[in-house]
Every structure is written in C-alpha cells, then in structure tokens.
Coordinates of N, CA and C in Angstrom, one line a residue:
X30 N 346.4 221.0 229.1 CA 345.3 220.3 229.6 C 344.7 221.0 230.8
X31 N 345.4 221.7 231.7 CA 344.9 221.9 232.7 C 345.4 223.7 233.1
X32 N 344.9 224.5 233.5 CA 345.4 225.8 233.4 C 346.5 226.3 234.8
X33 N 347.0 225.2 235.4 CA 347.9 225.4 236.6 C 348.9 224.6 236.2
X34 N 350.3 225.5 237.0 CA 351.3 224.6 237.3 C 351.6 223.5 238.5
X35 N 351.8 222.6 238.0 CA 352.3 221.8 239.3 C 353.1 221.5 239.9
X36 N 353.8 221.6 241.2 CA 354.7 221.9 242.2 C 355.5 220.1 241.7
X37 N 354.7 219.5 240.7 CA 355.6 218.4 240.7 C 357.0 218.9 239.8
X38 N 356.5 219.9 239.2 CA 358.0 219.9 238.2 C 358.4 220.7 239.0
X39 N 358.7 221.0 239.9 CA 359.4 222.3 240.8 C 360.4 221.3 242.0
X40 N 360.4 220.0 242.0 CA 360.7 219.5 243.1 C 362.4 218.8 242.3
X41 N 363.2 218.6 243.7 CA 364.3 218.3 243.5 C 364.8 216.3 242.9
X42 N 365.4 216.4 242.7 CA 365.4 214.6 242.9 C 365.4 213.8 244.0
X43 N 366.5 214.7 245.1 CA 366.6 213.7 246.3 C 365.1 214.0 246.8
X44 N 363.7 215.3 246.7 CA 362.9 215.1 247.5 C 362.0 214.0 246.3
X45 N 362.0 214.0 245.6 CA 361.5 213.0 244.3 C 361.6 211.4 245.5
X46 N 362.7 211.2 244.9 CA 362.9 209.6 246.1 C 362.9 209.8 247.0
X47 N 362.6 210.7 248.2 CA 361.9 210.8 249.2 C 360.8 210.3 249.5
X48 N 359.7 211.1 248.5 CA 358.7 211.0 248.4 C 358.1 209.2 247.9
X49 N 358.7 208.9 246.7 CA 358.8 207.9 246.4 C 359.1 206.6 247.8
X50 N 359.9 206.5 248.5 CA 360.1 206.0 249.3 C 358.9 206.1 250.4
X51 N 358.4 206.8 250.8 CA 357.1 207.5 251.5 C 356.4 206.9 251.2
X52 N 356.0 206.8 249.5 CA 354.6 206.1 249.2 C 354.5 205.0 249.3
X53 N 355.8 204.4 249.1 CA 356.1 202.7 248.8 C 355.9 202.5 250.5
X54 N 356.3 202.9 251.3 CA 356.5 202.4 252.8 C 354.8 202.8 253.7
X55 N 354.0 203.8 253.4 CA 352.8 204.2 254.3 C 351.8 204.6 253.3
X56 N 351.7 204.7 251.7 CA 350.5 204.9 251.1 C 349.9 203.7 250.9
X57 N 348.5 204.1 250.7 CA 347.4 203.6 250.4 C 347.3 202.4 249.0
X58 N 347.2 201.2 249.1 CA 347.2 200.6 247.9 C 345.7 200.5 247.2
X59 N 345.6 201.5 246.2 CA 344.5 201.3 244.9 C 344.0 199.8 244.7
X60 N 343.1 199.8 245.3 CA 342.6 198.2 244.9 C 342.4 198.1 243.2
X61 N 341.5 198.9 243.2 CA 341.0 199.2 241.3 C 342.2 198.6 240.3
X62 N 343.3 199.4 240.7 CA 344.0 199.7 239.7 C 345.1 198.8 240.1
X63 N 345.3 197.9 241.1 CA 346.3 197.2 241.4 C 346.2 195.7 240.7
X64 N 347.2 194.6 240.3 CA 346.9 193.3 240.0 C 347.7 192.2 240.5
X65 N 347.2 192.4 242.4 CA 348.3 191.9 242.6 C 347.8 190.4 242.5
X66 N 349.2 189.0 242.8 CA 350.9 189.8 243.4 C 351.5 190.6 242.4
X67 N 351.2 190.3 241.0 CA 352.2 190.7 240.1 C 352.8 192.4 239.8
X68 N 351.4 193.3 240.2 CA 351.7 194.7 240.3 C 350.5 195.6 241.0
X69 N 351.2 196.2 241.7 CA 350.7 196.5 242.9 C 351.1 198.6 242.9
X70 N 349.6 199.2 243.2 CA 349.5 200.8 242.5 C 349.2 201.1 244.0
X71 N 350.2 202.2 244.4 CA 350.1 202.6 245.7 C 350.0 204.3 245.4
X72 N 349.4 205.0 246.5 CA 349.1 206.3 245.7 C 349.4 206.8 247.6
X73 N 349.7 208.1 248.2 CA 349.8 208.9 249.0 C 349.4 210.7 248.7
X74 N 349.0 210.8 249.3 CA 348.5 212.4 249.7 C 349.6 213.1 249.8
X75 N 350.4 214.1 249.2 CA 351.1 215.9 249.3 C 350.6 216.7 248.5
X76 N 350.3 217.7 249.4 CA 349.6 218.9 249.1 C 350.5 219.8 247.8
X77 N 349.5 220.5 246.8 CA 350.2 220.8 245.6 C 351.4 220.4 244.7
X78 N 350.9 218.5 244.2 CA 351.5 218.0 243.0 C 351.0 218.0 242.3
X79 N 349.6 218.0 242.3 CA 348.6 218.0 240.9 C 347.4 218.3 241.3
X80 N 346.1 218.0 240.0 CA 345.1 218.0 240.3 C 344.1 217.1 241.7
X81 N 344.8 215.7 241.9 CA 344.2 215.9 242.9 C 345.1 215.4 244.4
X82 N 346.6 216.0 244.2 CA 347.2 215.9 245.4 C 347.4 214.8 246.0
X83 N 347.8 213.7 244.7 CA 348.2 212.8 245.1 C 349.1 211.8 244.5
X84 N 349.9 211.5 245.1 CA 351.2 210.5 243.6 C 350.8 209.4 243.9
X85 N 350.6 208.7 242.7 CA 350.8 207.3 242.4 C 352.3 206.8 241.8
X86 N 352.4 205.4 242.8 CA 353.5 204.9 242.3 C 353.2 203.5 242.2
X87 N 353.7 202.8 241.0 CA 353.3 201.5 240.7 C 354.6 200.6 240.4
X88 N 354.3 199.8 241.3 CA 355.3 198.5 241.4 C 355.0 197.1 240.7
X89 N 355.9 196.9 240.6 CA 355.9 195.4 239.3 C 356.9 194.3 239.8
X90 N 356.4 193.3 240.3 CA 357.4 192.2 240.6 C 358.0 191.6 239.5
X91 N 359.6 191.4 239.5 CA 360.0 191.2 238.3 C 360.4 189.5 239.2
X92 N 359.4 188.2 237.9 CA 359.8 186.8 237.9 C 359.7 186.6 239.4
X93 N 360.8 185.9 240.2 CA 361.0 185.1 241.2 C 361.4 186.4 242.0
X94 N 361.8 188.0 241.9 CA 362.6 188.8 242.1 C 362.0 189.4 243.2
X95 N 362.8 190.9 243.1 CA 361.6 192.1 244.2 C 361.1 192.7 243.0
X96 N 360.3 193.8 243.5 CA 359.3 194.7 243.0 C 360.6 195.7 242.3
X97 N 359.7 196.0 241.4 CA 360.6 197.3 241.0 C 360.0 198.4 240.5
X98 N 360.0 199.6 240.8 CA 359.3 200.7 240.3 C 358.9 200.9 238.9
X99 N 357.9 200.4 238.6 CA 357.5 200.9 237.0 C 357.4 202.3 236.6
X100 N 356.5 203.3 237.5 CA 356.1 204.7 237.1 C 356.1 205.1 238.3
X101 N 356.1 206.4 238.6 CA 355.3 207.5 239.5 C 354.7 208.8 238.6
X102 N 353.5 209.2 239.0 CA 352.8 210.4 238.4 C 352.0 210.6 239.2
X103 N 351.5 212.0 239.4 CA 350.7 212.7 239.9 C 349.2 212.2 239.3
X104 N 348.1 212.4 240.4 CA 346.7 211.4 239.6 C 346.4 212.7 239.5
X105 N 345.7 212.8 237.8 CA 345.1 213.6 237.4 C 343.4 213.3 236.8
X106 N 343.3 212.1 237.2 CA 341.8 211.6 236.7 C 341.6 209.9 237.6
X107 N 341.0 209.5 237.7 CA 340.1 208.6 238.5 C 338.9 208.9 238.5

C-alpha cells in the first residue's frame, strides 16, 4: 500500500507498552472517532511510525468494569 517501511515493525515490546501507556495517560482524544463513555480513540504524536506519525489507541469500557485496550495502529488515513 504504501512504498516505506515503518519504524512501527522495528520496535520492541517493552517500548510498544511504553508507548501505549503514553498515549493512554497525555494523548489527544479523537472526538470524530471516539463514542464515549462506552469507547474512547486516543491518538499521540512519535516521529516515524507511519504515514502520519501518529498511534492511535482505542479503549473500550467493558459493562460496570475499566476500559480495556481494544487496538493500537499507526493512523494511515483520516
């Protein structure tokens, strides 16, 4: 799809949940794409993950529960 590699497949796991924890705690919540309370799309800025240098991570309240991570991916379109 796209003619570059991305520095996302090059990363380790502990910096993976690093990261992950990063976005959940100081990124930006996607209004667009969020529905909250029930699930809630938070996205942060690191330079060379993708096309446009930014991970989305999306959270899902499970019932009466906490949130729990549904996905993370690199945004390649918006």
């Amino acid at each position: 799809m796209y003619d570059y590699k991305s520095k996302f497949e090059q990363i380790t796991a502990k910096q993976l949940l690093q990261m992950l924890e990063e976005t959940i705690k100081t990124g930006e919540i996607n209004c667009r794409r969020s529905n909250p309370p029930k699930e809630v799309v938070l996205e942060k800025y690191y330079p060379g993950i993708g096309a446009k240098n930014r991970l989305r991570v999306v959270i899902r309240k499970i019932s009466n529960g906490p949130y729990k991570i549904v996905t993370a991916h690199p945004v390649y379109w918006d």
